[in-house]
Tab-separated table of C-alpha atoms and ligand atoms in Angstrom:
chain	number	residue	atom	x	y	z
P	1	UNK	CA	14.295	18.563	4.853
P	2	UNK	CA	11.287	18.441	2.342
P	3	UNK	CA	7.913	16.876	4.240
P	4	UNK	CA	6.331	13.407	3.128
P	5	UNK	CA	2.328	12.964	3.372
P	6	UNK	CA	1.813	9.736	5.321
P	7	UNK	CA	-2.037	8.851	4.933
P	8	UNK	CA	-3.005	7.437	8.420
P	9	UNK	CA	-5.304	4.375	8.364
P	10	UNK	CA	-6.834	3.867	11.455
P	11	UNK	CA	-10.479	2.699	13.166
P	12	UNK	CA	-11.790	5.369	15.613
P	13	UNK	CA	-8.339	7.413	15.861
P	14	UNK	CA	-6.318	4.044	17.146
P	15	UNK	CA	-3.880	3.698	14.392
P	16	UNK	CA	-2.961	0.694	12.247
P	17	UNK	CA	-0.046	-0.767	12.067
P	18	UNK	CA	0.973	-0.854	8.409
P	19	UNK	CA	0.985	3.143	8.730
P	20	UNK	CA	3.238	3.268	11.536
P	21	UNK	CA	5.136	0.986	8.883
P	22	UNK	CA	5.214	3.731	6.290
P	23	UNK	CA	6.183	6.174	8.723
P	24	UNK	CA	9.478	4.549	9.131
P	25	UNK	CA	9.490	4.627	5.272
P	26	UNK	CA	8.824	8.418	5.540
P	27	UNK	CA	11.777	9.297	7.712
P	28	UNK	CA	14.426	7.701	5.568
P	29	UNK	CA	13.474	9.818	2.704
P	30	UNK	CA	12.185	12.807	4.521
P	31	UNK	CA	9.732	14.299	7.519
P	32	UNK	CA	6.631	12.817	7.800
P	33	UNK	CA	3.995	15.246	7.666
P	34	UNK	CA	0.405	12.371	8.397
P	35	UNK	CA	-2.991	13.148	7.630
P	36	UNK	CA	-5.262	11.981	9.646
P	37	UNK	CA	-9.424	12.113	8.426
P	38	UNK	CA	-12.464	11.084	10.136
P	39	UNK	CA	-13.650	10.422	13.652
P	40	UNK	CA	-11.712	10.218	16.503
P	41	UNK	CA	-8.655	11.912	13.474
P	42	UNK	CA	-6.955	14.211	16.568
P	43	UNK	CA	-6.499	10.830	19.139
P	44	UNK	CA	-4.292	9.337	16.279
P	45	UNK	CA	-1.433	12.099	17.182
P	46	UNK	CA	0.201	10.874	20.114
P	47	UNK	CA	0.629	7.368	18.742
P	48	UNK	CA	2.174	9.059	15.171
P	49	UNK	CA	4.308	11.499	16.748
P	50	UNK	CA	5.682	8.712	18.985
P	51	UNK	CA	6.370	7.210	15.610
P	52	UNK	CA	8.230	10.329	13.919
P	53	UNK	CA	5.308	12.325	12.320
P	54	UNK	CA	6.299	16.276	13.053
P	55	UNK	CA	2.955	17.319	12.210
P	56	UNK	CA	-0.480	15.880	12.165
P	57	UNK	CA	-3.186	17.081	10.170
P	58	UNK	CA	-6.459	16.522	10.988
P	59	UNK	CA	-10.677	16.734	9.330
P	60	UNK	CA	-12.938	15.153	11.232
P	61	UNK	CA	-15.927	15.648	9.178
P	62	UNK	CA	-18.645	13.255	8.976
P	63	UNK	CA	-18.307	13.252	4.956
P	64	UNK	CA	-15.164	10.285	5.730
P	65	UNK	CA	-17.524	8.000	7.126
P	66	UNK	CA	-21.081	8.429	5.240
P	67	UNK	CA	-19.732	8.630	1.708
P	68	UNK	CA	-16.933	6.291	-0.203
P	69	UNK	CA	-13.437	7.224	-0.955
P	70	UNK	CA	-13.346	10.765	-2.600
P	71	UNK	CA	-13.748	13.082	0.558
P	72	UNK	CA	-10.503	11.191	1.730
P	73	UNK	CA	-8.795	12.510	-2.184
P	74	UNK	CA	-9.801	15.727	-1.531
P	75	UNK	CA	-8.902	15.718	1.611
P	76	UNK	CA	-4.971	14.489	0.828
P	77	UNK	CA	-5.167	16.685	-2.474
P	78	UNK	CA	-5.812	19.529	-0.134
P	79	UNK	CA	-3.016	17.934	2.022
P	80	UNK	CA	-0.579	18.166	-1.139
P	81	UNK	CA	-1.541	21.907	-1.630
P	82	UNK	CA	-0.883	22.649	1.983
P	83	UNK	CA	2.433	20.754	1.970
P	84	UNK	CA	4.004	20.592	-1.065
P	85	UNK	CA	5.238	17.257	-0.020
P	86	UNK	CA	8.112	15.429	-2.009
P	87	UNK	CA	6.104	12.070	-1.570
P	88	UNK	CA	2.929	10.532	-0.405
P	89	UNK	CA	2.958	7.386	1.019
P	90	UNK	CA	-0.277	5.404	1.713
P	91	UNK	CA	-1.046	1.863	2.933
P	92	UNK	CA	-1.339	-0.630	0.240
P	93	UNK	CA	-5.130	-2.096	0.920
P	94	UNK	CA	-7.709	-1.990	-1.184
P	95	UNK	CA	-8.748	1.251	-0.110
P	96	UNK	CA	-5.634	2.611	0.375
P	97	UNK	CA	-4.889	2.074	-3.784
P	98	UNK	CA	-7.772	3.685	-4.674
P	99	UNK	CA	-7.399	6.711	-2.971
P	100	UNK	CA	-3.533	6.966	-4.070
P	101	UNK	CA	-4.826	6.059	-7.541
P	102	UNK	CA	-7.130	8.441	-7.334
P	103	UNK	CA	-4.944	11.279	-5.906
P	104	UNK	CA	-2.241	10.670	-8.696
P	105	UNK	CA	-4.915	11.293	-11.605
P	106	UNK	CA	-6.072	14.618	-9.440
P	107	UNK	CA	-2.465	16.168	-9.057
P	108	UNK	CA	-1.116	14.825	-12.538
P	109	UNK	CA	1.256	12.514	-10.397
P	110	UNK	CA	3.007	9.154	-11.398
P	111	UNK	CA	2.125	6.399	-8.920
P	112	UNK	CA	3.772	2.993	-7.673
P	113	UNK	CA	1.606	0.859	-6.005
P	114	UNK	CA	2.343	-2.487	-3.825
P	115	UNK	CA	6.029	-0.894	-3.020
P	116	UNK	CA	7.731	-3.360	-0.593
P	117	UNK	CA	10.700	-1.120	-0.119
P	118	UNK	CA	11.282	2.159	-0.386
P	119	UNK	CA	14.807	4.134	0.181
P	120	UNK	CA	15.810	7.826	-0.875
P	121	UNK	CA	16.926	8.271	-4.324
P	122	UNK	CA	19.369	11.589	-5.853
P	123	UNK	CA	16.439	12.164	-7.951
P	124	UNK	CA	13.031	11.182	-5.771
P	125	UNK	CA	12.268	8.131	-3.744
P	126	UNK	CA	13.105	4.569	-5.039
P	127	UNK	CA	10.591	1.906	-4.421
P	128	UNK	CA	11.083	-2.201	-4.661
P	129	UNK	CA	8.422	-4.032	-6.056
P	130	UNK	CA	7.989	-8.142	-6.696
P	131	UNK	CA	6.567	-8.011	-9.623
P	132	UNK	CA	5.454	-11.095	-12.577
P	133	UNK	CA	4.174	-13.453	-8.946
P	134	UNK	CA	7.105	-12.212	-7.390
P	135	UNK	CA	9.019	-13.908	-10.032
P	136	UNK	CA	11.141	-10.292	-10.259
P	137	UNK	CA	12.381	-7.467	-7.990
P	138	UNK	CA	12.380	-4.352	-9.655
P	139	UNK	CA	13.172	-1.220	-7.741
P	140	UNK	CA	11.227	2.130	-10.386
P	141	UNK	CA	10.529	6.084	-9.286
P	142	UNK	CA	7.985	8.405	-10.438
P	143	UNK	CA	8.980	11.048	-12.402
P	144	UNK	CA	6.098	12.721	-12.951
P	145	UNK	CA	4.806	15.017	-10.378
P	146	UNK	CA	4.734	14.494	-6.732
P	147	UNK	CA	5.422	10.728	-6.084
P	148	UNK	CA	2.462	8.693	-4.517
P	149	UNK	CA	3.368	5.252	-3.544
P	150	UNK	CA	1.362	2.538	-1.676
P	151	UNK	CA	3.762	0.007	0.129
P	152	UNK	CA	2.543	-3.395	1.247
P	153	UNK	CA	2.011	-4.266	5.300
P	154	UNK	CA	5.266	-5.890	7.085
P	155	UNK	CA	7.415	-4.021	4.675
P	156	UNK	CA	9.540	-2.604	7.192
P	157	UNK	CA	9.778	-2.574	10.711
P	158	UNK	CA	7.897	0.046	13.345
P	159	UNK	CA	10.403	2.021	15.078
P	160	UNK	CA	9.999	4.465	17.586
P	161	UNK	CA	11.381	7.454	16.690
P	162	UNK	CA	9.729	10.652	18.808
P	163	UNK	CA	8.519	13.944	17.225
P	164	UNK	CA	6.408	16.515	17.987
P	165	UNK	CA	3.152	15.057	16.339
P	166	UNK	CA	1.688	18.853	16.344
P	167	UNK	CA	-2.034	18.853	15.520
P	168	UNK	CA	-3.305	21.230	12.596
P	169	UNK	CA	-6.506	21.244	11.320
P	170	UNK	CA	-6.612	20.213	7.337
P	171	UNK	CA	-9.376	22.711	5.575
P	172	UNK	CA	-10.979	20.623	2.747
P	173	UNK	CA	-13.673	21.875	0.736
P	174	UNK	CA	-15.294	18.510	-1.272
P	175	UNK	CA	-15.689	18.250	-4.463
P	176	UNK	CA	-19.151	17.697	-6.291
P	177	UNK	CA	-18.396	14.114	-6.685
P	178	UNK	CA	-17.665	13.575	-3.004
P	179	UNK	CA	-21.221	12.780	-2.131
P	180	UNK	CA	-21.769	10.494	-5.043
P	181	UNK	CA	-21.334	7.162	-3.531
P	182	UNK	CA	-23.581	7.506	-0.062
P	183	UNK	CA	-22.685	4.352	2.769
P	184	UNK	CA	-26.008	2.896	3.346
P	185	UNK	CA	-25.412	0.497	6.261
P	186	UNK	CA	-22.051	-1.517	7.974
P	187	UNK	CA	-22.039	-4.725	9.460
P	188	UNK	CA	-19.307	-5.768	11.568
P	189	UNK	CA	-17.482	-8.834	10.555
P	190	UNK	CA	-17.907	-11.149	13.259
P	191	UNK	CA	-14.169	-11.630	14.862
P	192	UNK	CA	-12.123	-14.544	15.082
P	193	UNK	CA	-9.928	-12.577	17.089
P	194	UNK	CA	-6.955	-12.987	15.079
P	195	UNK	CA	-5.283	-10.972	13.162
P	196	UNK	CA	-6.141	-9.174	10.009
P	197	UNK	CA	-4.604	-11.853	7.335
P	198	UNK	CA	-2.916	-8.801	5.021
P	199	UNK	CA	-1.225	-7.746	8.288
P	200	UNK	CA	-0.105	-10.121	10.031
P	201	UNK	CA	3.027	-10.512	10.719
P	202	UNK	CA	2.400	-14.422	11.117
P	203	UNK	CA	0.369	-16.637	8.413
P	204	UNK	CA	-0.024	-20.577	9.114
P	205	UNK	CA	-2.086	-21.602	6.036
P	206	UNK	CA	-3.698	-24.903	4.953
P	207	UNK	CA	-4.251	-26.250	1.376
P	208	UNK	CA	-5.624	-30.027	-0.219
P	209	UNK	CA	-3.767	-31.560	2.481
P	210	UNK	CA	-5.689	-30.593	5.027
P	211	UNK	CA	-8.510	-32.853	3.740
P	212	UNK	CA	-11.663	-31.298	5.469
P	213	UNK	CA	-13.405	-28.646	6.623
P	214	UNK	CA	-12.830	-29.756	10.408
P	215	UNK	CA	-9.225	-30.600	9.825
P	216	UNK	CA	-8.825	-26.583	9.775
P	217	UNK	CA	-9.042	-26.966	13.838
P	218	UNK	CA	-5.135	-28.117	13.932
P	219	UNK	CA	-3.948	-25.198	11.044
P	220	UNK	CA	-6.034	-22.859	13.558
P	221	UNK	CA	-4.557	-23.831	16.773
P	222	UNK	CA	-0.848	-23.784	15.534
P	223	UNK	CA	-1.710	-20.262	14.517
P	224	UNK	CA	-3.400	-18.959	17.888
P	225	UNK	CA	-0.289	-20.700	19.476
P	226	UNK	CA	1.928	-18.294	17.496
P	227	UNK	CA	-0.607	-15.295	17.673
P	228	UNK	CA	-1.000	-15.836	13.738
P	229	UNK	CA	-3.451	-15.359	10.929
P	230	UNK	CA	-4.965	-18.617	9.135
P	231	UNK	CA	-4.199	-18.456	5.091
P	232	UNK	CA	-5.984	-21.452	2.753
P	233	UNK	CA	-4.936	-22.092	-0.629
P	234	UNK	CA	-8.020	-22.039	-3.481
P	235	UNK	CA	-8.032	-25.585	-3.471
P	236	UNK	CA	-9.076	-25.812	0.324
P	237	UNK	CA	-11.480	-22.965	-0.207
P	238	UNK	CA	-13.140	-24.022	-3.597
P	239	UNK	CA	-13.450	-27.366	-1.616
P	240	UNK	CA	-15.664	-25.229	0.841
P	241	UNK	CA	-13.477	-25.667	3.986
P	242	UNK	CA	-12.501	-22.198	4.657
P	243	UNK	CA	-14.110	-18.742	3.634
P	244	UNK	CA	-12.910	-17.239	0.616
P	245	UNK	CA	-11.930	-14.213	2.290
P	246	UNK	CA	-8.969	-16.931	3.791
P	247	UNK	CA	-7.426	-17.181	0.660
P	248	UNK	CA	-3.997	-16.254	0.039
P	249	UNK	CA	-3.070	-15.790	-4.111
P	250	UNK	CA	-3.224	-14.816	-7.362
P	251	UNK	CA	-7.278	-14.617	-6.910
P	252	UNK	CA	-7.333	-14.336	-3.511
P	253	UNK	CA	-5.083	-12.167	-0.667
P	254	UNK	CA	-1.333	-11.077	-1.118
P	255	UNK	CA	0.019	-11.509	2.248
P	256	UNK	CA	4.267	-10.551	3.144
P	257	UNK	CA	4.495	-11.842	6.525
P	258	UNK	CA	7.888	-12.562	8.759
P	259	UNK	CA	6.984	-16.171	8.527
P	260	UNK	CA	4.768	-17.960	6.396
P	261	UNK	CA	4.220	-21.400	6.936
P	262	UNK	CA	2.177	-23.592	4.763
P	263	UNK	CA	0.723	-26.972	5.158
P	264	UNK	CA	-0.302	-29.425	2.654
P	265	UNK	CA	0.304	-27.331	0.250
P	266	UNK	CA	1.713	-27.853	-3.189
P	267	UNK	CA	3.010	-24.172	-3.820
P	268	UNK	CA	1.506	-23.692	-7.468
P	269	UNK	CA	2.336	-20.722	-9.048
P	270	UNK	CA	-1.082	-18.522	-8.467
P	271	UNK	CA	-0.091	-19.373	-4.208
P	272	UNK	CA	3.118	-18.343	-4.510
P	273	UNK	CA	2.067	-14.907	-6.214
P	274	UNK	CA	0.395	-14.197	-3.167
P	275	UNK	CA	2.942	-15.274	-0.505
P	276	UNK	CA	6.321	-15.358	-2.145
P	277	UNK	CA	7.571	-12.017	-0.193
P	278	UNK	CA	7.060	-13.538	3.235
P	279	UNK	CA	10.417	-12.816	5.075
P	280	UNK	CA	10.823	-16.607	6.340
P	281	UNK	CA	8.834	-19.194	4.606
P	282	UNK	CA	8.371	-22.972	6.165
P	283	UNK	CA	6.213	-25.820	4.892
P	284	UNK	CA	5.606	-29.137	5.528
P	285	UNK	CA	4.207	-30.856	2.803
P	286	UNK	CA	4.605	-35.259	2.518
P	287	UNK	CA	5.965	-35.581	-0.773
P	288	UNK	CA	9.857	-34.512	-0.996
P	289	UNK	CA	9.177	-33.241	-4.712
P	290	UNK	CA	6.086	-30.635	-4.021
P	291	UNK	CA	7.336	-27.717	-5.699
P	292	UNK	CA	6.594	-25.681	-2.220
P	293	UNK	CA	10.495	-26.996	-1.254
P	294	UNK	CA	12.076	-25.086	-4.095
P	295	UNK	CA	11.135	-21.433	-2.126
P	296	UNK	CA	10.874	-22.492	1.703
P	297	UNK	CA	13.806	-21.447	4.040
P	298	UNK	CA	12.915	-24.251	6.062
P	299	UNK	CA	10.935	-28.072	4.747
P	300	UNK	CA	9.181	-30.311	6.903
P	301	UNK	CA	9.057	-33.881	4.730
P	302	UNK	CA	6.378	-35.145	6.842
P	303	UNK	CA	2.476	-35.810	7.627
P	304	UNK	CA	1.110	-32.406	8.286
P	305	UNK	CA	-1.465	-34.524	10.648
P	306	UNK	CA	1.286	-34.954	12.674
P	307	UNK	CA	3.759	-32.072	12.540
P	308	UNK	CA	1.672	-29.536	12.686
P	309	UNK	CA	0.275	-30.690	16.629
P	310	UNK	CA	3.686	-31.371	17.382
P	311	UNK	CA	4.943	-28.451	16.411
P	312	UNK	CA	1.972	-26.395	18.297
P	313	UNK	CA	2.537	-28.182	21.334
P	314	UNK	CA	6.460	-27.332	21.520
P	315	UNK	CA	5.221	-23.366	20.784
P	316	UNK	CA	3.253	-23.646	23.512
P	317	UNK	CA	5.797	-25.486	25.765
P	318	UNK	CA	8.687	-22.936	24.887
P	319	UNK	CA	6.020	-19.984	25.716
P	320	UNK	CA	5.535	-21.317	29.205
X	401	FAD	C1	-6.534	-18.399	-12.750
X	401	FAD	C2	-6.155	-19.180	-11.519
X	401	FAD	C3	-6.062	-18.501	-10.315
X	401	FAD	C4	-5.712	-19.194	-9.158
X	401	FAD	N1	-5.590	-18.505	-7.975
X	401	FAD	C5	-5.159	-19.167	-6.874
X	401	FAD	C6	-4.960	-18.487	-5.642
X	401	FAD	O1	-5.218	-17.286	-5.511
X	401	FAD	N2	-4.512	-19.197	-4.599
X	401	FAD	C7	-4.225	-20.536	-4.660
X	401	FAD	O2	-3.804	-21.119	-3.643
X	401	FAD	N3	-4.428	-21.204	-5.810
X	401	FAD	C8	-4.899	-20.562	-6.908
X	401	FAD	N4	-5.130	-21.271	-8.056
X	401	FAD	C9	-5.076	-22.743	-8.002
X	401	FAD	C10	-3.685	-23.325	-8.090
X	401	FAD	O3	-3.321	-23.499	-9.438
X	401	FAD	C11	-3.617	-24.667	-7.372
X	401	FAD	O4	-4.586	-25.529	-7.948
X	401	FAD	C12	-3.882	-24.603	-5.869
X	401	FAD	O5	-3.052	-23.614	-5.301
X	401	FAD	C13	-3.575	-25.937	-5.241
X	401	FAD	O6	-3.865	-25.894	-3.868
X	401	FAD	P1	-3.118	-26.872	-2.883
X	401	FAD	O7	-1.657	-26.630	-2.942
X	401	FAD	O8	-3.797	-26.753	-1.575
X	401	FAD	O9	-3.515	-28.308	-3.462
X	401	FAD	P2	-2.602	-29.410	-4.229
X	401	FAD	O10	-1.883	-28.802	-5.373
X	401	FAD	O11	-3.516	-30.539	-4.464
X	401	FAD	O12	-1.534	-29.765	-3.148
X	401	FAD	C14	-1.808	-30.416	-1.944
X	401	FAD	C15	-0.481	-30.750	-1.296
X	401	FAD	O13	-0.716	-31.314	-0.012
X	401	FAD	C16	0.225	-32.347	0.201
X	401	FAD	N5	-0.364	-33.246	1.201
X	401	FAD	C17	-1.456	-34.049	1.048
X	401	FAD	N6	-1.719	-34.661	2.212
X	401	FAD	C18	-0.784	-34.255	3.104
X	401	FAD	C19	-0.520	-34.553	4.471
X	401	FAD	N7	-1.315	-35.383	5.177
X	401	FAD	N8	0.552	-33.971	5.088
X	401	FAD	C20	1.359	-33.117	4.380
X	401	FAD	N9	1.157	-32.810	3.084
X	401	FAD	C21	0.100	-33.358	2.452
X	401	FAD	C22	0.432	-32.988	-1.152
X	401	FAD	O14	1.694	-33.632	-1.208
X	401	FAD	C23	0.362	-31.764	-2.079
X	401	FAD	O15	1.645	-31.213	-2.302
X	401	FAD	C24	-5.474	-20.593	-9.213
X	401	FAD	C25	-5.582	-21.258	-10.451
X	401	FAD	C26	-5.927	-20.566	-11.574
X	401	FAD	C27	-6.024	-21.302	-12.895
């Protein structure tokens, strides 16, 4: 069965969970072969081959942490060399499209990116985009070269599937231009201790409606109740009463949670670009017409000031 490159994305070899995501991806359309790169690369194995990667290959060099992305492309183009691979999947972040942008230039490839499905195809891999602010589905395949496609978090489950996860050690010789953009310092993000809003597989956002900076408390305890992520529209950020880097949208995050739920908010068109793929979508919005109610698989008509502490408190009653 031809081998597919999974790039692994993970912090100090503990894996993330949108690649364990594409490794279920892999194994429908072949064996996933993941690459691993930087420190702590060779502690990522047992978690991938618990996941269904047959081999894991490995760089720890220091060039993946002091310099920007292109060690990491000539890393996977030396990947692609070692493997011939039939596909290379890679995690659809910011970093994780340049990289797979910039592998598909290197090898001559054609590239899909922001994939939210991906099955096997008689001739290559077929990926499912939402495309137009997820006003389409289209399902495309590369047919140039070796396929490189970047598929979106929560676009398919994480399944268990065991395999040997053998370590190899990736040679990679880099490129002139792989010391060209040098890290100079890193500040941690101080941590709310939720989860990382892309990745969640929970979003409770707040727009207009939630009519102040402090009013944010209620949006944020329904979401710690449920172990979520906390979304605002642009016209709760603009209005300076959550961080920009909150913002779900056409100028702001793409999120494709299991549930979405939005509150007090109208569901214009640049919101729904970014949040129109959630899996279940619920708001609860006071006025019957908000065009939010034409998408939603479930509408609250209701005052959010009072729904949404209800509907914490019975989340925290069912949980015990
Ligand atoms: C180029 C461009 C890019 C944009 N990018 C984005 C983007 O990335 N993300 C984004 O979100 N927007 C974006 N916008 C803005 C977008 O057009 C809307 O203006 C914005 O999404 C509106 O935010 P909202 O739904 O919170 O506010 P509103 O449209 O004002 O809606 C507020 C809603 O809250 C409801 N409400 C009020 N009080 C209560 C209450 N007590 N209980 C329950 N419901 C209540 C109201 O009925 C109303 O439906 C963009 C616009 C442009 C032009």
């Amino acid at each position: 069965m031809a081998e597919v490159l999974v790039y692994v994305d993970h912090v100090d070899g503990s894996v993330r969970k949108p690649t364990l995501e594409l490794l279920t991806l892999a194994r429908r359309i072949g064996e996933p072969v993941a690459v691993a790169l930087g420190a702590g690369a060779g502690d990522t194995a047992a978690v991938l081959g618990e996941h269904g990667a047959v081999r894991v290959l490995t760089n720890d060099a220091a060039e993946f942490a002091d310099y920007l992305v292109v060690p990491k492309v000539d890393a996977l183009q030396a990947a692609v060399a070692a493997v011939s691979p039939s596909a290379v999947l890679v995690p659809s972040s910011a970093e994780g499209k340049e990289i797979a942008a910039r592998l598909a230039l290197r090898i001559g490839s054609g590239i899909i990116t922001d994939a939210v499905d991906l099955e096997a195809g008689d001739e290559g891999p077929v990926a499912t985009q939402s495309v137009f602010a997820a006003g389409f589905t289209t399902k495309s395949r590369v047919t140039t070269g070796v396929p490189v496609v970047t598929v979106k978090p929560n676009s398919a489950p994480v399944e268990p599937a065991a395999a040997a996860g053998a370590v190899e050690a990736l040679a990679v010789s880099f490129s002139d231009a792989a010391t060209g953009t040098k890290v100079t310092s890193r500040a941690a993000r101080e941590s709310t201790g939720r989860p990382e809003l892309t990745e969640a597989a929970i979003v409770v956002s707040g727009g207009r409606g939630v009519n102040g900076a402090e009013n944010f408390a209620i949006i944020e305890a329904l979401a710690d109740s449920l172990g979520a992520a906390v979304g605002a529209s642009r016209a709760a950020v603009d209005a300076g009463w959550y961080p920009h880097s909150n913002q779900v949208g056409q100028t702001g995050k793409s999120v494709s949670p299991q549930l979405y739920i939005a509150s007090g908010i109208s569901g214009a068109i640049q919101h729904r670009a970014g949040m129109q793929t959630s899996k279940t979508i619920v708001a609860i919005n006071k006025d019957p017409e908000a065009p939010i109610f034409d998408l939603v698989d479930y509408g609250v008509v209701g005052d959010l000031f009072d729904v949404v502490p209800a509907l914490t408190d019975e989340v925290k009653t069912r949980k015990g």
